[in-house]
PDB file of C-alpha atoms in Angstrom:
ATOM      1  CA  MET A  30       0.040  -0.009   0.152  1.00  0.00           C
ATOM      2  CA  ASN A  31       1.286   3.388  -1.165  1.00  0.00           C
ATOM      3  CA  ARG A  32       1.423   6.206   1.660  1.00  0.00           C
ATOM      4  CA  THR A  33       0.039   9.558   0.956  1.00  0.00           C
ATOM      5  CA  MET A  34       0.266  12.448   3.525  1.00  0.00           C
ATOM      6  CA  GLU A  35      -2.509  14.650   4.505  1.00  0.00           C
ATOM      7  CA  GLY A  36      -1.698  18.450   3.929  1.00  0.00           C
ATOM      8  CA  LEU A  37       0.163  17.950   0.756  1.00  0.00           C
ATOM      9  CA  LEU A  38      -1.082  18.641  -2.673  1.00  0.00           C
ATOM     10  CA  TYR A  39      -0.525  16.056  -5.514  1.00  0.00           C
ATOM     11  CA  SER A  40      -0.217  16.127  -9.308  1.00  0.00           C
ATOM     12  CA  GLU A  41      -1.262  13.330 -11.748  1.00  0.00           C
ATOM     13  CA  SER A  42       2.423  12.915 -12.731  1.00  0.00           C
ATOM     14  CA  HIS A  43       3.059  11.797  -9.081  1.00  0.00           C
ATOM     15  CA  GLU A  44       4.767  14.890  -7.618  1.00  0.00           C
ATOM     16  CA  TRP A  45       3.784  16.252  -4.309  1.00  0.00           C
ATOM     17  CA  VAL A  46       3.706  19.955  -3.106  1.00  0.00           C
ATOM     18  CA  LYS A  47       4.110  21.231   0.397  1.00  0.00           C
ATOM     19  CA  VAL A  48       3.345  25.146   0.388  1.00  0.00           C
ATOM     20  CA  GLU A  49       5.219  27.098   3.063  1.00  0.00           C
ATOM     21  CA  GLY A  50       4.095  30.633   2.587  1.00  0.00           C
ATOM     22  CA  GLU A  51       5.217  31.718  -1.045  1.00  0.00           C
ATOM     23  CA  ILE A  52       7.607  28.631  -1.167  1.00  0.00           C
ATOM     24  CA  ALA A  53       6.629  25.335  -2.693  1.00  0.00           C
ATOM     25  CA  LEU A  54       8.584  22.293  -1.685  1.00  0.00           C
ATOM     26  CA  ILE A  55       8.493  19.703  -4.473  1.00  0.00           C
ATOM     27  CA  GLY A  56       9.151  15.842  -4.342  1.00  0.00           C
ATOM     28  CA  ILE A  57       7.984  12.581  -5.679  1.00  0.00           C
ATOM     29  CA  THR A  58       5.189  10.387  -4.105  1.00  0.00           C
ATOM     30  CA  ASP A  59       5.602   7.023  -2.391  1.00  0.00           C
ATOM     31  CA  PHE A  60       3.611   5.684  -5.447  1.00  0.00           C
ATOM     32  CA  ALA A  61       6.344   7.015  -7.845  1.00  0.00           C
ATOM     33  CA  GLN A  62       9.357   5.723  -5.960  1.00  0.00           C
ATOM     34  CA  ASN A  63       7.648   2.279  -5.651  1.00  0.00           C
ATOM     35  CA  ALA A  64       6.855   2.196  -9.376  1.00  0.00           C
ATOM     36  CA  LEU A  65      10.387   3.086 -10.203  1.00  0.00           C
ATOM     37  CA  GLY A  66      12.276   0.862  -7.800  1.00  0.00           C
ATOM     38  CA  ASP A  67      15.762   1.716  -6.523  1.00  0.00           C
ATOM     39  CA  LEU A  68      16.747   5.177  -7.727  1.00  0.00           C
ATOM     40  CA  SER A  69      20.311   5.677  -8.983  1.00  0.00           C
ATOM     41  CA  TYR A  70      20.140   9.351 -10.286  1.00  0.00           C
ATOM     42  CA  VAL A  71      18.111  12.584  -9.612  1.00  0.00           C
ATOM     43  CA  ASP A  72      18.519  15.162 -12.444  1.00  0.00           C
ATOM     44  CA  MET A  73      17.656  18.715 -10.892  1.00  0.00           C
ATOM     45  CA  PRO A  74      17.481  22.141 -12.339  1.00  0.00           C
ATOM     46  CA  GLU A  75      19.699  25.070 -11.174  1.00  0.00           C
ATOM     47  CA  VAL A  76      18.825  27.691  -8.653  1.00  0.00           C
ATOM     48  CA  ASP A  77      17.309  30.678 -10.297  1.00  0.00           C
ATOM     49  CA  ASP A  78      15.882  28.291 -13.226  1.00  0.00           C
ATOM     50  CA  GLU A  79      12.281  28.973 -13.989  1.00  0.00           C
ATOM     51  CA  VAL A  80       9.946  25.976 -13.958  1.00  0.00           C
ATOM     52  CA  SER A  81       6.358  25.974 -15.391  1.00  0.00           C
ATOM     53  CA  GLN A  82       3.368  23.990 -14.243  1.00  0.00           C
ATOM     54  CA  GLY A  83       3.049  20.865 -16.319  1.00  0.00           C
ATOM     55  CA  GLU A  84       6.556  21.158 -17.697  1.00  0.00           C
ATOM     56  CA  GLU A  85       9.518  18.954 -17.112  1.00  0.00           C
ATOM     57  CA  PHE A  86      12.038  20.257 -14.611  1.00  0.00           C
ATOM     58  CA  GLY A  87      14.264  17.038 -14.248  1.00  0.00           C
ATOM     59  CA  ALA A  88      14.243  13.380 -13.998  1.00  0.00           C
ATOM     60  CA  VAL A  89      14.728  10.473 -11.667  1.00  0.00           C
ATOM     61  CA  GLU A  90      16.472   7.207 -12.952  1.00  0.00           C
ATOM     62  CA  SER A  91      16.301   3.799 -11.553  1.00  0.00           C
ATOM     63  CA  VAL A  92      17.677   0.525 -12.816  1.00  0.00           C
ATOM     64  CA  LYS A  93      14.232  -0.220 -14.278  1.00  0.00           C
ATOM     65  CA  ALA A  94      13.280   3.103 -15.848  1.00  0.00           C
ATOM     66  CA  ALA A  95      13.843   6.838 -16.145  1.00  0.00           C
ATOM     67  CA  SER A  96      10.894   9.223 -15.489  1.00  0.00           C
ATOM     68  CA  ASP A  97      10.626  12.933 -16.150  1.00  0.00           C
ATOM     69  CA  LEU A  98       9.865  15.246 -13.280  1.00  0.00           C
ATOM     70  CA  ILE A  99       6.866  17.343 -14.133  1.00  0.00           C
ATOM     71  CA  SER A 100       6.586  20.714 -12.104  1.00  0.00           C
ATOM     72  CA  PRO A 101       3.221  21.006 -10.227  1.00  0.00           C
ATOM     73  CA  VAL A 102       3.557  24.836 -10.003  1.00  0.00           C
ATOM     74  CA  SER A 103       5.133  27.646 -11.984  1.00  0.00           C
ATOM     75  CA  GLY A 104       7.916  29.890 -10.466  1.00  0.00           C
ATOM     76  CA  THR A 105      11.673  30.192  -9.742  1.00  0.00           C
ATOM     77  CA  VAL A 106      13.924  27.438  -8.143  1.00  0.00           C
ATOM     78  CA  VAL A 107      15.226  28.799  -4.990  1.00  0.00           C
ATOM     79  CA  GLU A 108      16.979  25.832  -3.682  1.00  0.00           C
ATOM     80  CA  ILE A 109      17.739  22.208  -4.622  1.00  0.00           C
ATOM     81  CA  ASN A 110      18.310  19.254  -2.465  1.00  0.00           C
ATOM     82  CA  GLY A 111      22.068  18.634  -2.919  1.00  0.00           C
ATOM     83  CA  GLU A 112      21.979  15.511  -0.807  1.00  0.00           C
ATOM     84  CA  LEU A 113      20.079  13.631  -3.583  1.00  0.00           C
ATOM     85  CA  GLU A 114      23.061  14.112  -5.744  1.00  0.00           C
ATOM     86  CA  ASP A 115      25.047  11.473  -3.940  1.00  0.00           C
ATOM     87  CA  ASN A 116      22.130   9.824  -2.181  1.00  0.00           C
ATOM     88  CA  PRO A 117      19.272   9.421  -4.802  1.00  0.00           C
ATOM     89  CA  GLU A 118      18.091   6.405  -2.525  1.00  0.00           C
ATOM     90  CA  LEU A 119      16.875   8.834   0.108  1.00  0.00           C
ATOM     91  CA  LEU A 120      13.637   9.049  -2.061  1.00  0.00           C
ATOM     92  CA  ASN A 121      13.187   5.382  -1.755  1.00  0.00           C
ATOM     93  CA  GLN A 122      13.632   5.502   1.869  1.00  0.00           C
ATOM     94  CA  ASP A 123      11.225   8.288   2.551  1.00  0.00           C
ATOM     95  CA  ALA A 124       9.621  10.059  -0.441  1.00  0.00           C
ATOM     96  CA  PHE A 125       7.901  12.647   1.672  1.00  0.00           C
ATOM     97  CA  ALA A 126      10.852  13.640   3.998  1.00  0.00           C
ATOM     98  CA  ASN A 127      12.996  14.234   0.940  1.00  0.00           C
ATOM     99  CA  TRP A 128      11.966  17.136  -1.360  1.00  0.00           C
ATOM    100  CA  ILE A 129      13.819  17.609  -4.539  1.00  0.00           C
ATOM    101  CA  ILE A 130      13.581  21.414  -5.276  1.00  0.00           C
ATOM    102  CA  LYS A 131      11.991  24.483  -3.666  1.00  0.00           C
ATOM    103  CA  VAL A 132      10.334  26.943  -5.899  1.00  0.00           C
ATOM    104  CA  SER A 133       9.008  30.437  -5.236  1.00  0.00           C
ATOM    105  CA  ILE A 134       5.526  30.274  -6.498  1.00  0.00           C
ATOM    106  CA  SER A 135       4.592  32.619  -9.129  1.00  0.00           C
ATOM    107  CA  ASP A 136       0.746  32.036  -9.252  1.00  0.00           C
ATOM    108  CA  LYS A 137      -0.940  30.415  -6.262  1.00  0.00           C
ATOM    109  CA  VAL A 138      -4.058  29.927  -8.498  1.00  0.00           C
ATOM    110  CA  GLU A 139      -2.265  26.986 -10.059  1.00  0.00           C
ATOM    111  CA  LEU A 140      -2.529  25.148  -6.787  1.00  0.00           C
ATOM    112  CA  ASP A 141      -6.260  24.714  -7.414  1.00  0.00           C
ATOM    113  CA  ALA A 142      -5.437  22.258 -10.041  1.00  0.00           C
ATOM    114  CA  LEU A 143      -3.796  19.824  -7.746  1.00  0.00           C
ATOM    115  CA  MET A 144      -5.297  16.967  -5.739  1.00  0.00           C
ATOM    116  CA  ASP A 145      -5.497  16.511  -2.092  1.00  0.00           C
ATOM    117  CA  ALA A 146      -4.408  13.284  -0.345  1.00  0.00           C
ATOM    118  CA  LYS A 147      -7.935  11.579  -0.669  1.00  0.00           C
ATOM    119  CA  GLN A 148      -8.236  12.652  -4.343  1.00  0.00           C
ATOM    120  CA  TYR A 149      -4.856  11.324  -5.120  1.00  0.00           C
ATOM    121  CA  GLU A 150      -5.422   7.918  -3.360  1.00  0.00           C
ATOM    122  CA  GLU A 151      -8.482   7.463  -5.546  1.00  0.00           C
ATOM    123  CA  PHE A 152      -6.394   8.630  -8.607  1.00  0.00           C
ATOM    124  CA  CYS A 153      -3.684   6.015  -7.983  1.00  0.00           C
ATOM    125  CA  GLN A 154      -6.211   3.070  -7.549  1.00  0.00           C
ATOM    126  CA  ASN A 155      -6.977   3.672 -11.139  1.00  0.00           C
ATOM    127  CA  GLU A 156      -3.405   3.904 -12.368  1.00  0.00           C
TER     128      GLU A 156
END
């Protein structure tokens, strides 16, 4: 059974968003890391890069597959999780404790397009 966390928002491409004021922490869900298996690499943007809702901002790779990371919000990257460069398996150990990027949100209205935990669980059951 895949875990979801209350209080986060979710995209159909299996990213989660935690909103802290004007900042969005973005990671991959437990469902995503389970589907990919043991992660071997995380490709992340640079600080100050612009990301757009629905557009690719990086990728995660495992022995089984590579998967694009799709930004659930638009904005400017303010921080990347450098620990993931050497330890991508942190996402397997706890997908919700390890964010990938932090983004300064340019349009909070975009958050309305995302799912809450209950909606995301229902979505995953149909995947």
